[in-house]
Amino acid sequence: MISFGKQEKSFLISGKHYSYCMYVNAAGLLQHLYYGKKLAPADAAYLVAAQGNNVMPEAGDPNYEMATDRMPAELGSFGRGDFRTATVIATREDGASMSRFRYRSHQIVKGALPLAGMPCARKADETLILTLKDDFSDAEIDLRYSVSEGSDVLVRSLAVRNAGKGKLSLRRAFSFCTELPDVCGTYSALRLAGEWGQECTPCVTPLGEGILRVGSLRGYSSHEMNPFLGILTEGCGERTGECYGFALLYSGSYALEAERANGGTVRVQGGIEDTLFCWTLGAGETFETPQAALCFSAEGLGGMSRAYHDFFREAIIPPKNVYAHRPVVINNWEATYFDFDNEKLFAIIDEAAKLGIDTFVLDDGWFGSRNNDRAGLGDWVVNEKKLAGGLKAVINRCKQRGLKFGLWFEPEMVNEDSDLYRAHPDWAICKAGVEPCRSRNQLVLDFSRKEVVDHIFESVSKVLRENEISYVKWDKNRCITENFTASLPAERQGEFLHRYTLGFYDLAKRLTEAFPHVFFEGCAGGGGRFDGGALYYFPQIWTSDDTDALERTKIQWGTSVVYPVSSMSCHVSICPNHQTGRTTPLQTRGAVASLGATGYELDLTKLSAEEKAEIAAQVARYRKMDGLVLQGDLYRLADPFRGNYFCEMLVSKDKRKAYIVGERFRGVPNEHDRVLRLFGLDEEKLYHIRELSLTASGKALMGAGVFYPRLSDCGSWVWHIEEVKR
Ligand code: DGJ
């Protein structure tokens, strides 16, 4: 709900459990007042009276603008007294960049606001659009706030309009700015950091003076730093305390900043990375930023995660896929790598069919001259030397065995040893005269150019049109380096990286629309592009190339801080594990992978009869509980970064069913009993834990808890919990 207080020119936005408030102060500047627990519309007047006029002197005071440095702002201005980082910097033709954006008008419209060519929340109840006008240029800014009564996520973005006749150069255009008050305590910052094979490690550090900045310069959101920043108030933990989340719905280079200045208040803002960014706005043109999803939780990090999960499921992930059963796949990558032929694949397909697996996914190596990672990328034509009878032969085998067929692509990439590169060497991102920087022996195609995206759309479409394909794995295995496009003049090179990202979104949109029956899974060497932008097209994303059942608990735990478990593609692979060399029980691998969109990635033909029986049982069990993965609420119980255990719990919305998976990393001697307190159940309901033959009230299970099972190295437990009648 959005309410406007006419008298004091305040705006109070309220979602499920939070409110957000600002007002137009005497100088016409948009001053931030509050972001926290839910208030009533009438409280806005109090906020204005108590806090609004404290910071700013009267508008008539000739020195009043120097006070903007202390004013909590909805938009950081530049060059007029606010010395914190600006939200938008628009440089005019004469080179001047100072700005003073003041309120001009506002409107409240029904529903969400679509963004041209970019992912955006599909739903909202209402959107507030606040229009500000710069006193010194023809720049106008619309600040947008989309709110849903049933959600704790507030969606923000902005649009900069050039209402004049000259050119404007946008040197920064972040998506949002907000301010957290000085609460006489320490805020902490939560980052999801990592690297390949170790994505999304939660790191909490105190937020000191100055600027804390997270981001990516890699051209995509990256393994190294997920496009999310959490700010925790003192004492905030998994189950209790207040925290804020700032997640960008964007897949390109980005920046998120928390700036603690002037002794206490914290300005949080972010959006498109601004190191090289510079966008030319011609007369009458508008630039729209990506959206950011802001979340406030008074129920700790767990509450924030559950709010984000609901938001991504309800407003971002394609509605036709989000709650539908996911394919349980067998993927051949770790079984064969590039070394396969019909015979090998058919044997895997035949085994998969016996185990209840429903889709066979043919990974890298089926096309062009792709027998290793040095050649073939870009040539999306089946290699019939390797696969006699082409894809059709493999698809027929799948059909005969009752399996569907999925296929791997890496649409944004090219090898120099490929027909595509030989025909269009200029389509790869490079700078004439400069040796290109190679990674995995490949270059990135220049998706800022429409003709390149058009070509890839055609070549991928041809394969999808001519074959019965129900699933696509869309990979991306390197970052962008040269940051240069031959298609733009020198003064517009700063547009390149964002235009690349728009090209990626354009292809994703066109392919998903042209092939609505195909299920698209995202991937970037694992979780290199696991973000709210990618989830708009891909209902699930390959979470990490690391499938080790111990490491995976950490990666899935960290990823779940923002993203729902159903968006995490999780596979059981062979042991010793290819990434860590560790051997873990097959039961544990299956249990951990069941906390996501489960699948398999190993040579089924090499398994014993017992192992195959175990996999068949896992698939059957998963099919009975995957409703909880798709729709349930996640409660993280035991943090794998802190102790010897991992445990997570999924609870149905009606609290009648729950599913628990736990793992103990190391067996320890002389261990005393440790208590695992469950969470998220209904205190008043009576529950039965099938595997323990235990019946107890929700109150007892959450208050007294259950003992952790004593298990040896990487042993696991799986408990099914159901309400029973008293
Ligand atoms: C990286 C992916 O994460 C893997 O799963 C696999 O698809 C390889 N690329 C193939 O090259």
XYZ file of C-alpha atoms and ligand atoms in Angstrom:
737
model
C 0.000 0.000 0.000
C 1.253 3.464 -0.880
C -0.136 6.473 0.936
C 0.544 10.123 0.249
C 0.314 12.581 3.147
C -0.776 15.716 1.372
C -0.129 18.042 4.227
C 3.468 17.121 4.924
C 4.152 15.738 1.412
C 5.092 12.319 2.720
C 5.017 8.930 1.057
C 4.564 5.837 3.161
C 4.964 2.516 1.396
C 3.963 -0.626 3.252
C 4.338 -4.276 2.318
C 3.601 -7.382 4.363
C 5.728 -6.562 7.414
C 7.660 -3.418 6.513
C 7.202 0.267 5.818
C 9.317 2.721 3.888
C 8.896 6.446 4.250
C 10.175 9.665 2.675
C 8.972 13.199 2.187
C 9.531 16.316 0.146
C 11.319 18.721 2.478
C 11.095 22.497 2.511
C 13.826 22.745 -0.131
C 11.917 20.391 -2.421
C 14.454 17.583 -1.918
C 13.318 14.022 -1.419
C 14.412 13.134 2.072
C 14.462 9.568 3.317
C 12.829 9.013 6.699
C 12.361 5.381 7.543
C 12.787 1.761 6.450
C 11.825 -0.917 8.965
C 8.931 -2.604 10.751
C 5.460 -1.860 9.472
C 3.879 1.443 10.484
C 0.446 2.935 9.924
C -0.042 5.647 7.277
C -0.707 8.146 10.048
C 2.828 7.567 11.389
C 4.264 9.408 8.402
C 3.340 12.747 9.942
C 5.222 11.776 13.090
C 8.307 10.799 11.084
C 8.298 14.132 9.286
C 7.799 16.087 12.493
C 10.338 14.128 14.525
C 13.061 13.470 12.006
C 12.423 15.419 8.850
C 13.312 18.891 9.902
C 16.141 17.888 12.201
C 18.712 17.579 9.497
C 18.045 20.404 7.087
C 18.039 24.140 7.800
C 15.277 26.268 6.359
C 15.247 26.376 2.567
C 15.841 30.131 2.642
C 19.153 29.733 4.465
C 21.812 30.488 1.831
C 24.008 27.681 3.172
C 21.326 25.044 3.271
C 22.740 22.897 0.477
C 25.895 22.107 2.421
C 23.592 20.323 4.860
C 22.587 17.821 2.198
C 25.717 15.909 3.162
C 23.871 14.874 6.306
C 20.467 14.485 4.747
C 19.289 10.906 4.259
C 18.377 11.024 0.581
C 16.367 8.996 -1.869
C 18.799 10.087 -4.565
C 22.407 11.077 -4.010
C 23.164 14.277 -5.926
C 26.541 15.479 -7.158
C 28.621 18.594 -6.699
C 26.306 20.579 -4.428
C 27.146 19.759 -0.853
C 26.417 16.053 -0.683
C 29.892 14.526 -0.725
C 28.790 10.946 -0.461
C 28.633 8.842 -3.591
C 26.064 10.139 -6.036
C 23.315 7.899 -7.388
C 23.207 9.482 -10.827
C 25.822 11.637 -12.525
C 24.673 13.311 -15.732
C 27.255 15.419 -17.532
C 26.057 18.089 -19.937
C 27.643 19.068 -23.240
C 29.574 21.857 -21.518
C 31.156 19.282 -19.208
C 29.358 20.382 -16.030
C 27.913 17.629 -13.824
C 26.524 19.256 -10.692
C 22.950 18.360 -9.909
C 20.125 19.295 -7.579
C 17.180 17.035 -8.255
C 13.982 18.328 -6.719
C 10.508 16.926 -6.507
C 8.240 17.866 -9.364
C 5.314 15.450 -9.288
C 4.282 11.941 -8.470
C 1.802 9.319 -9.502
C 0.665 6.015 -8.088
C -0.151 3.456 -10.740
C -1.669 0.014 -10.450
C 0.548 -3.029 -10.900
C 4.207 -3.457 -11.739
C 6.172 -1.448 -14.290
C 7.547 -3.323 -17.271
C 11.168 -2.577 -18.210
C 12.118 -2.553 -21.864
C 14.519 -5.384 -22.684
C 15.353 -6.268 -19.120
C 14.091 -8.620 -16.447
C 11.619 -7.050 -14.067
C 9.146 -8.042 -11.400
C 6.166 -9.575 -13.165
C 3.773 -8.560 -10.423
C 3.187 -5.794 -7.914
C 0.050 -4.261 -6.470
C 1.079 -0.659 -6.994
C 3.966 1.462 -8.165
C 4.894 4.910 -6.956
C 6.640 7.060 -9.536
C 8.290 10.164 -8.158
C 9.484 12.591 -10.786
C 12.418 14.826 -9.934
C 13.891 17.573 -12.045
C 17.457 18.851 -12.010
C 17.781 22.594 -11.404
C 20.887 22.876 -13.560
C 20.215 20.655 -16.551
C 17.394 19.146 -18.539
C 17.680 15.829 -16.741
C 14.573 14.401 -15.134
C 14.490 11.308 -13.018
C 11.633 8.968 -12.222
C 12.201 7.054 -9.013
C 10.053 3.915 -9.037
C 8.879 1.883 -6.084
C 6.775 -1.224 -6.721
C 5.088 -2.765 -3.722
C 2.937 -5.809 -3.011
C 0.911 -6.136 0.157
C 1.740 -9.801 0.510
C 5.482 -9.352 0.065
C 8.422 -8.041 2.057
C 10.309 -7.110 -1.084
C 10.231 -3.576 -2.436
C 11.279 -3.272 -6.075
C 13.204 -0.163 -7.042
C 14.593 1.251 -10.261
C 14.913 4.632 -11.871
C 14.704 6.223 -15.282
C 16.706 9.254 -16.416
C 15.124 11.368 -19.142
C 16.832 14.007 -21.216
C 14.078 16.580 -21.532
C 16.312 19.078 -23.321
C 17.811 19.532 -26.750
C 21.480 18.885 -26.032
C 23.230 15.627 -25.147
C 23.621 14.257 -21.648
C 26.307 11.739 -20.714
C 25.251 9.460 -17.911
C 28.419 8.581 -16.068
C 26.615 6.752 -13.335
C 23.042 5.540 -13.189
C 22.534 3.357 -10.153
C 19.148 1.750 -9.623
C 18.313 2.957 -6.134
C 19.535 4.847 -3.120
C 18.359 4.471 0.431
C 19.694 5.355 3.855
C 19.825 3.477 7.127
C 19.820 5.549 10.308
C 22.546 5.862 12.891
C 21.223 3.401 15.468
C 24.140 3.893 17.884
C 25.328 0.382 17.162
C 27.316 -1.378 14.533
C 25.837 -2.578 11.310
C 27.434 -5.554 9.642
C 27.663 -6.277 5.955
C 26.837 -9.686 4.546
C 28.419 -10.625 1.239
C 28.044 -13.805 -0.785
C 31.614 -14.174 -1.945
C 33.453 -17.053 -3.541
C 35.031 -18.334 -6.692
C 34.534 -21.140 -9.191
C 33.452 -24.263 -7.302
C 32.912 -22.304 -4.091
C 30.117 -19.916 -4.873
C 28.139 -17.882 -2.355
C 30.133 -18.141 0.846
C 28.410 -15.853 3.350
C 30.918 -13.370 4.820
C 29.859 -11.036 7.602
C 32.090 -8.118 8.578
C 31.428 -4.983 10.601
C 30.506 -1.996 8.510
C 33.030 0.685 9.362
C 33.468 4.239 8.197
C 33.832 4.799 4.486
C 32.567 2.838 1.547
C 32.082 -0.907 1.395
C 31.664 -1.871 -2.216
C 30.909 -5.244 -3.742
C 30.653 -5.820 -7.427
C 31.804 -7.464 -10.572
C 33.908 -6.115 -13.421
C 33.692 -9.395 -15.295
C 30.802 -8.574 -17.594
C 28.511 -10.902 -15.660
C 27.410 -11.145 -12.073
C 30.248 -13.597 -11.257
C 31.224 -16.535 -9.056
C 33.300 -14.162 -6.968
C 30.551 -11.926 -5.625
C 26.852 -12.507 -5.993
C 24.933 -9.282 -6.797
C 23.580 -9.007 -3.287
C 24.466 -7.045 -0.187
C 22.972 -7.670 3.238
C 23.088 -5.170 6.084
C 22.554 -6.643 9.537
C 21.731 -4.751 12.693
C 23.504 -5.736 15.892
C 22.502 -9.152 17.159
C 20.870 -10.266 13.923
C 21.189 -13.996 13.415
C 19.548 -16.732 11.417
C 16.308 -16.769 13.427
C 16.035 -13.352 15.039
C 17.033 -9.743 14.563
C 16.644 -7.112 11.888
C 18.363 -7.096 8.548
C 18.096 -5.619 5.071
C 18.784 -7.217 1.733
C 19.684 -5.508 -1.528
C 19.627 -7.836 -4.522
C 20.048 -6.656 -8.085
C 17.870 -8.181 -10.779
C 20.745 -7.868 -13.170
C 23.303 -10.215 -14.743
C 25.999 -7.811 -15.936
C 28.836 -5.973 -14.212
C 27.427 -4.320 -11.136
C 28.267 -2.430 -7.973
C 26.540 -2.297 -4.595
C 27.774 0.123 -1.992
C 27.201 0.832 1.663
C 28.666 4.161 2.657
C 28.889 5.018 6.309
C 29.479 8.700 6.534
C 29.181 11.616 8.893
C 29.420 9.474 11.949
C 26.637 7.040 11.452
C 24.049 6.933 8.707
C 24.577 4.403 5.965
C 23.764 5.147 2.348
C 23.083 1.990 0.386
C 22.865 2.075 -3.365
C 23.861 0.194 -6.439
C 23.210 -0.905 -9.964
C 25.214 -1.020 -13.169
C 28.977 -0.953 -12.525
C 30.223 2.564 -13.169
C 33.982 2.265 -13.762
C 33.696 2.633 -17.510
C 29.965 3.160 -17.789
C 28.919 6.175 -19.806
C 25.627 6.309 -21.669
C 24.816 9.055 -24.123
C 21.276 10.330 -23.804
C 20.150 12.253 -26.872
C 17.340 14.796 -26.786
C 14.139 13.183 -25.552
C 15.796 9.839 -24.753
C 15.339 7.889 -21.544
C 17.667 5.439 -19.820
C 16.109 2.811 -17.575
C 18.192 1.112 -14.922
C 17.866 -2.528 -13.927
C 15.682 -3.236 -10.920
C 16.835 -3.882 -7.375
C 14.893 -5.984 -4.882
C 15.071 -4.535 -1.362
C 14.003 -6.617 1.589
C 13.553 -5.887 5.282
C 13.235 -8.674 7.814
C 12.653 -8.527 11.545
C 12.946 -12.324 11.654
C 16.638 -12.637 11.054
C 18.361 -13.812 7.927
C 16.004 -16.760 7.659
C 13.053 -14.385 7.426
C 14.810 -12.356 4.761
C 15.573 -15.477 2.734
C 11.991 -16.707 2.912
C 10.743 -13.305 1.748
C 13.180 -13.361 -1.172
C 12.246 -16.935 -2.054
C 8.572 -16.029 -2.243
C 9.397 -12.966 -4.302
C 11.523 -14.833 -6.830
C 8.895 -17.560 -7.151
C 5.946 -15.213 -7.413
C 7.386 -12.341 -9.411
C 10.540 -13.354 -11.294
C 10.841 -17.025 -12.303
C 8.754 -17.914 -15.383
C 5.276 -18.681 -13.992
C 4.761 -21.704 -16.231
C 7.816 -23.413 -14.724
C 8.022 -22.178 -11.207
C 5.746 -24.640 -9.440
C 5.790 -27.414 -12.057
C 7.688 -30.656 -11.445
C 11.248 -30.281 -12.621
C 12.845 -32.816 -14.903
C 15.074 -35.242 -13.017
C 17.979 -35.404 -15.410
C 20.946 -37.598 -16.124
C 23.690 -35.394 -17.552
C 26.659 -37.009 -19.292
C 29.318 -34.344 -18.514
C 31.153 -35.952 -15.629
C 30.448 -39.405 -17.066
C 32.177 -38.815 -20.390
C 33.403 -35.241 -20.700
C 34.106 -34.792 -24.445
C 34.768 -38.459 -25.039
C 31.497 -40.050 -26.109
C 29.753 -41.764 -28.975
C 26.319 -43.274 -29.472
C 27.254 -46.467 -27.770
C 28.357 -44.767 -24.542
C 25.364 -42.462 -24.469
C 22.854 -45.197 -25.255
C 24.171 -47.289 -22.365
C 23.673 -44.372 -19.964
C 20.206 -43.667 -21.371
C 19.177 -47.305 -20.987
C 20.284 -47.380 -17.350
C 18.652 -44.023 -16.588
C 15.322 -45.262 -17.872
C 15.391 -48.162 -15.432
C 15.957 -45.819 -12.484
C 13.019 -43.482 -13.050
C 15.104 -40.585 -14.377
C 13.060 -38.667 -16.934
C 15.425 -36.569 -19.069
C 18.791 -37.247 -20.635
C 20.914 -34.108 -21.077
C 23.695 -34.198 -23.622
C 26.339 -31.761 -22.412
C 29.280 -30.100 -24.148
C 30.918 -31.790 -27.149
C 28.075 -32.721 -29.538
C 28.648 -30.033 -32.188
C 31.152 -28.790 -34.754
C 34.685 -30.009 -34.157
C 34.223 -29.956 -30.406
C 36.362 -32.855 -29.162
C 38.078 -30.769 -26.529
C 37.738 -27.220 -25.279
C 39.944 -25.751 -27.981
C 37.540 -25.885 -30.909
C 33.990 -25.749 -32.124
C 32.191 -23.174 -29.964
C 29.886 -21.169 -32.162
C 29.183 -23.993 -34.636
C 25.797 -25.230 -33.456
C 25.646 -28.108 -35.935
C 25.750 -31.702 -34.761
C 29.028 -33.582 -35.199
C 27.877 -36.664 -37.087
C 31.330 -38.209 -36.986
C 30.918 -38.490 -33.256
C 27.199 -39.159 -33.162
C 26.247 -41.407 -36.067
C 22.734 -40.494 -37.136
C 23.047 -37.105 -35.450
C 20.976 -35.893 -32.536
C 18.008 -37.770 -33.938
C 19.655 -41.109 -33.147
C 20.182 -40.109 -29.507
C 16.701 -38.645 -29.245
C 15.179 -41.804 -30.693
C 16.983 -43.897 -28.130
C 15.648 -41.610 -25.394
C 12.123 -41.906 -26.783
C 12.343 -45.672 -27.014
C 13.279 -45.742 -23.345
C 10.649 -43.188 -22.330
C 13.094 -40.350 -21.656
C 13.011 -36.763 -22.812
C 16.053 -35.115 -24.318
C 18.006 -32.034 -23.282
C 20.939 -30.296 -24.926
C 23.847 -28.052 -23.872
C 24.676 -24.768 -25.598
C 27.095 -21.982 -24.836
C 25.479 -19.356 -27.066
C 27.612 -16.366 -26.116
C 30.976 -17.921 -26.937
C 33.262 -18.756 -29.836
C 36.500 -20.669 -30.329
C 38.969 -19.219 -32.799
C 39.102 -22.729 -34.254
C 35.494 -22.674 -35.483
C 33.687 -21.995 -38.723
C 31.874 -19.096 -37.086
C 35.115 -17.370 -36.120
C 36.667 -18.029 -39.509
C 33.645 -16.396 -41.151
C 33.263 -13.515 -38.674
C 36.436 -12.919 -36.675
C 35.183 -9.405 -35.927
C 32.174 -10.798 -34.030
C 34.364 -11.748 -31.076
C 35.008 -9.099 -28.461
C 38.438 -7.772 -29.321
C 40.316 -4.627 -30.131
C 42.117 -4.522 -33.455
C 45.847 -4.637 -32.863
C 45.513 -6.053 -29.342
C 46.034 -9.764 -28.712
C 42.750 -10.992 -27.214
C 42.770 -12.329 -23.679
C 41.802 -16.027 -23.840
C 40.103 -18.080 -21.204
C 39.314 -21.774 -21.605
C 40.613 -21.176 -25.124
C 37.551 -19.169 -26.041
C 36.454 -15.636 -26.808
C 33.148 -13.929 -26.071
C 30.855 -12.972 -28.910
C 29.943 -9.317 -29.084
C 26.320 -9.490 -27.992
C 26.078 -5.710 -28.035
C 25.676 -6.177 -31.805
C 22.248 -7.159 -33.016
C 23.522 -9.087 -36.052
C 25.545 -11.354 -33.762
C 22.572 -12.086 -31.506
C 20.405 -12.624 -34.609
C 22.841 -15.167 -35.994
C 23.048 -17.129 -32.748
C 19.270 -17.009 -32.399
C 18.952 -18.526 -35.869
C 21.554 -21.239 -35.385
C 20.301 -22.324 -31.950
C 16.674 -22.120 -33.150
C 17.436 -24.396 -36.083
C 18.636 -27.132 -33.729
C 15.635 -26.656 -31.443
C 13.214 -26.582 -34.376
C 14.552 -29.667 -36.077
C 14.834 -31.893 -33.024
C 12.590 -32.957 -30.192
C 14.331 -31.110 -27.396
C 12.574 -30.403 -24.121
C 15.435 -28.939 -22.105
C 18.343 -26.608 -22.762
C 21.339 -26.031 -20.524
C 22.658 -22.546 -21.342
C 26.264 -22.303 -20.237
C 28.814 -19.471 -20.168
C 32.402 -20.241 -19.296
C 34.397 -17.074 -19.301
C 34.251 -13.420 -18.475
C 34.534 -10.382 -20.699
C 37.917 -8.727 -20.903
C 38.610 -6.169 -23.609
C 35.421 -4.164 -22.913
C 35.411 -2.833 -26.419
C 33.078 -3.040 -29.367
C 33.929 -2.109 -32.898
C 30.292 -1.137 -33.435
C 30.289 1.967 -31.222
C 32.241 5.213 -31.637
C 34.958 6.093 -29.140
C 32.751 8.339 -27.018
C 30.130 5.591 -26.610
C 32.384 2.685 -25.576
C 31.091 3.176 -22.029
C 27.765 1.693 -23.160
C 29.312 -1.584 -24.226
C 29.033 -3.795 -21.153
C 25.411 -2.918 -20.482
C 24.576 -3.360 -24.160
C 26.189 -6.807 -23.996
C 23.904 -7.712 -21.091
C 20.897 -6.401 -23.008
C 21.976 -8.623 -25.924
C 22.053 -11.640 -23.597
C 18.563 -10.778 -22.327
C 17.352 -10.280 -25.891
C 18.515 -13.749 -26.931
C 17.117 -15.310 -23.758
C 13.755 -13.648 -24.366
C 13.589 -14.614 -28.018
C 14.563 -18.230 -27.476
C 12.304 -18.773 -24.470
C 9.393 -17.202 -26.332
C 10.040 -19.057 -29.591
C 10.304 -22.404 -27.778
C 7.854 -22.198 -24.901
C 7.827 -25.970 -24.423
C 11.577 -26.026 -23.739
C 12.782 -25.856 -20.144
C 15.843 -23.583 -19.956
C 18.449 -24.106 -17.261
C 21.059 -21.403 -16.730
C 24.716 -22.058 -16.009
C 27.986 -20.147 -16.034
C 30.651 -22.683 -15.184
C 28.359 -23.388 -12.214
C 26.977 -20.382 -10.351
C 28.796 -17.593 -12.200
C 25.544 -15.996 -13.291
C 23.197 -16.932 -10.482
C 21.170 -13.760 -10.138
C 17.666 -12.356 -10.251
C 18.116 -11.291 -13.878
C 18.986 -14.775 -15.106
C 16.159 -16.324 -13.067
C 13.670 -14.299 -15.081
C 14.409 -16.581 -18.053
C 15.863 -19.681 -16.396
C 13.722 -21.287 -13.680
C 16.790 -23.054 -12.370
C 20.526 -22.538 -12.559
C 23.404 -24.982 -12.196
C 24.516 -23.963 -8.719
C 28.165 -24.986 -8.899
C 30.529 -27.306 -10.720
C 31.427 -28.574 -7.281
C 29.169 -31.544 -6.587
C 31.006 -32.836 -3.504
C 28.362 -33.557 -0.870
C 30.236 -31.669 1.834
C 31.162 -28.585 -0.170
C 27.700 -28.531 -1.705
C 26.046 -28.047 1.672
C 27.946 -24.761 1.971
C 27.253 -23.634 -1.574
C 23.545 -24.420 -1.310
C 23.318 -22.814 2.130
C 24.929 -19.609 0.853
C 22.929 -19.510 -2.355
C 19.710 -19.963 -0.376
C 20.367 -16.720 1.491
C 18.698 -15.057 -1.500
C 17.477 -17.643 -4.007
C 14.841 -20.360 -3.544
C 15.977 -23.972 -3.360
C 13.907 -24.804 -6.434
C 16.125 -22.482 -8.475
C 19.232 -24.502 -7.581
C 20.107 -27.302 -9.911
C 21.812 -29.978 -7.781
C 23.348 -33.200 -9.078
C 24.584 -36.426 -7.588
C 27.965 -37.288 -9.068
C 30.528 -40.063 -8.751
C 33.129 -40.581 -6.006
C 35.937 -39.878 -5.511
C 34.495 -36.505 -6.351
C 36.020 -34.904 -9.454
C 36.474 -31.521 -7.796
C 37.639 -32.400 -4.278
C 38.703 -36.037 -4.459
C 36.486 -36.799 -1.454
C 34.392 -39.910 -1.138
C 30.992 -39.517 0.457
C 28.131 -42.014 0.779
C 25.726 -42.112 -2.175
C 22.883 -41.623 0.326
C 24.412 -38.327 1.417
C 24.949 -37.126 -2.135
C 21.315 -37.893 -2.903
C 20.058 -36.279 0.299
C 21.935 -33.013 -0.301
C 20.883 -32.888 -3.963
C 17.250 -33.437 -2.956
C 17.267 -29.936 -1.428
C 16.997 -28.453 -4.891
C 16.141 -29.377 -8.473
C 17.739 -32.789 -8.263
C 19.537 -34.701 -10.991
C 22.406 -37.090 -11.721
C 25.724 -36.628 -13.441
C 27.730 -39.852 -13.481
C 28.249 -42.969 -15.548
C 25.316 -45.103 -14.487
C 26.749 -48.106 -16.308
C 29.639 -48.260 -13.850
C 27.474 -48.510 -10.725
C 26.788 -51.647 -8.710
C 23.288 -53.136 -8.463
C 22.997 -51.691 -4.915
C 23.972 -48.231 -6.075
C 21.450 -48.336 -8.883
C 18.763 -49.469 -6.461
C 19.679 -46.575 -4.162
C 19.349 -44.074 -7.031
C 15.993 -45.536 -8.095
C 14.814 -45.145 -4.484
C 16.115 -41.573 -4.323
C 14.282 -40.582 -7.494
C 11.045 -42.170 -6.285
C 11.334 -40.447 -2.884
C 12.136 -37.124 -4.522
C 9.050 -37.303 -6.678
C 6.947 -37.707 -3.530
C 8.372 -34.658 -1.768
C 9.375 -32.277 -4.570
C 6.264 -30.184 -3.854
C 8.130 -28.986 -0.767
C 11.158 -28.048 -2.859
C 8.958 -26.108 -5.251
C 6.599 -24.433 -2.811
C 7.834 -24.867 0.742
C 9.478 -22.453 3.151
C 13.149 -22.991 3.909
C 14.440 -23.014 7.486
C 18.209 -23.281 7.815
C 18.945 -25.176 11.022
C 22.645 -26.042 11.234
C 25.237 -23.837 9.557
C 27.926 -25.851 7.719
C 30.349 -22.914 7.984
C 30.225 -22.988 11.760
C 30.301 -26.515 13.002
C 30.298 -30.189 12.242
C 26.765 -30.290 10.873
C 24.593 -29.072 8.065
C 20.837 -29.208 8.365
C 18.017 -27.598 6.421
C 14.288 -28.014 6.636
C 11.501 -27.388 4.140
C 8.033 -26.762 5.548
C 4.811 -26.634 3.565
C 2.955 -23.306 3.643
C 0.112 -24.917 5.588
C 2.681 -26.347 8.046
C 1.344 -29.862 7.709
C 4.448 -31.382 6.151
C 8.151 -30.915 6.473
C 11.311 -32.440 5.082
C 14.678 -32.358 6.804
C 18.093 -33.156 5.423
C 21.195 -33.161 7.590
C 24.811 -34.142 7.274
C 27.527 -34.672 9.856
C 30.907 -33.903 8.370
C 33.220 -35.789 10.691
C 32.696 -38.627 13.089
C 33.885 -37.592 16.561
C 34.625 -39.846 19.571
C 32.953 -39.532 22.996
C 30.380 -37.191 21.678
C 27.622 -36.013 23.964
C 24.100 -35.619 22.664
C 23.533 -32.407 20.774
C 20.152 -30.866 20.343
C 18.743 -29.899 16.976
C 15.839 -27.525 17.416
C 13.417 -27.606 14.534
C 11.852 -24.417 13.260
C 8.930 -23.223 11.216
C 6.382 -25.781 12.469
C 3.040 -24.936 14.041
C 3.458 -25.079 17.832
C -0.066 -26.402 18.255
C 0.074 -29.170 15.689
C 1.081 -32.751 16.446
C 3.729 -34.196 14.120
C 5.147 -37.598 13.321
C 8.754 -38.038 12.159
C 8.621 -41.137 10.049
C 12.269 -42.204 10.188
C 12.485 -41.755 13.978
C 9.018 -43.197 14.725
C 8.562 -40.152 16.937
C 5.403 -38.177 17.575
C 5.537 -34.773 19.251
C 3.964 -31.363 19.194
C 5.453 -28.551 17.142
C 6.156 -26.829 20.437
C 8.235 -29.769 21.684
C 10.087 -30.253 18.403
C 11.001 -26.594 18.215
C 11.579 -26.054 21.948
C 13.206 -29.258 23.166
C 14.302 -30.423 19.732
C 15.654 -33.806 18.728
C 19.146 -35.212 19.115
C 21.465 -34.991 16.154
C 22.118 -38.490 14.835
C 25.617 -39.851 15.511
C 27.107 -40.611 12.160
C 30.520 -41.163 10.720
C 32.218 -38.969 8.097
C 29.708 -37.300 5.802
C 26.855 -39.422 7.060
C 23.430 -37.939 6.478
C 19.847 -38.145 7.631
C 16.564 -37.517 5.882
C 13.398 -37.071 7.917
C 9.869 -36.818 6.636
C 7.535 -35.049 9.025
C 3.774 -35.004 8.772
C 0.954 -33.679 10.890
C -1.063 -36.350 12.683
C -4.488 -35.941 14.204
C -4.597 -35.676 17.970
C 30.757 -25.793 -17.272
C 29.515 -26.351 -16.662
O 29.337 -25.825 -15.382
C 29.595 -27.860 -16.650
O 28.486 -28.396 -16.003
C 29.706 -28.352 -18.061
O 28.518 -28.066 -18.747
C 30.889 -27.717 -18.744
N 30.878 -26.291 -18.621
C 30.934 -28.084 -20.186
O 31.906 -27.430 -20.872
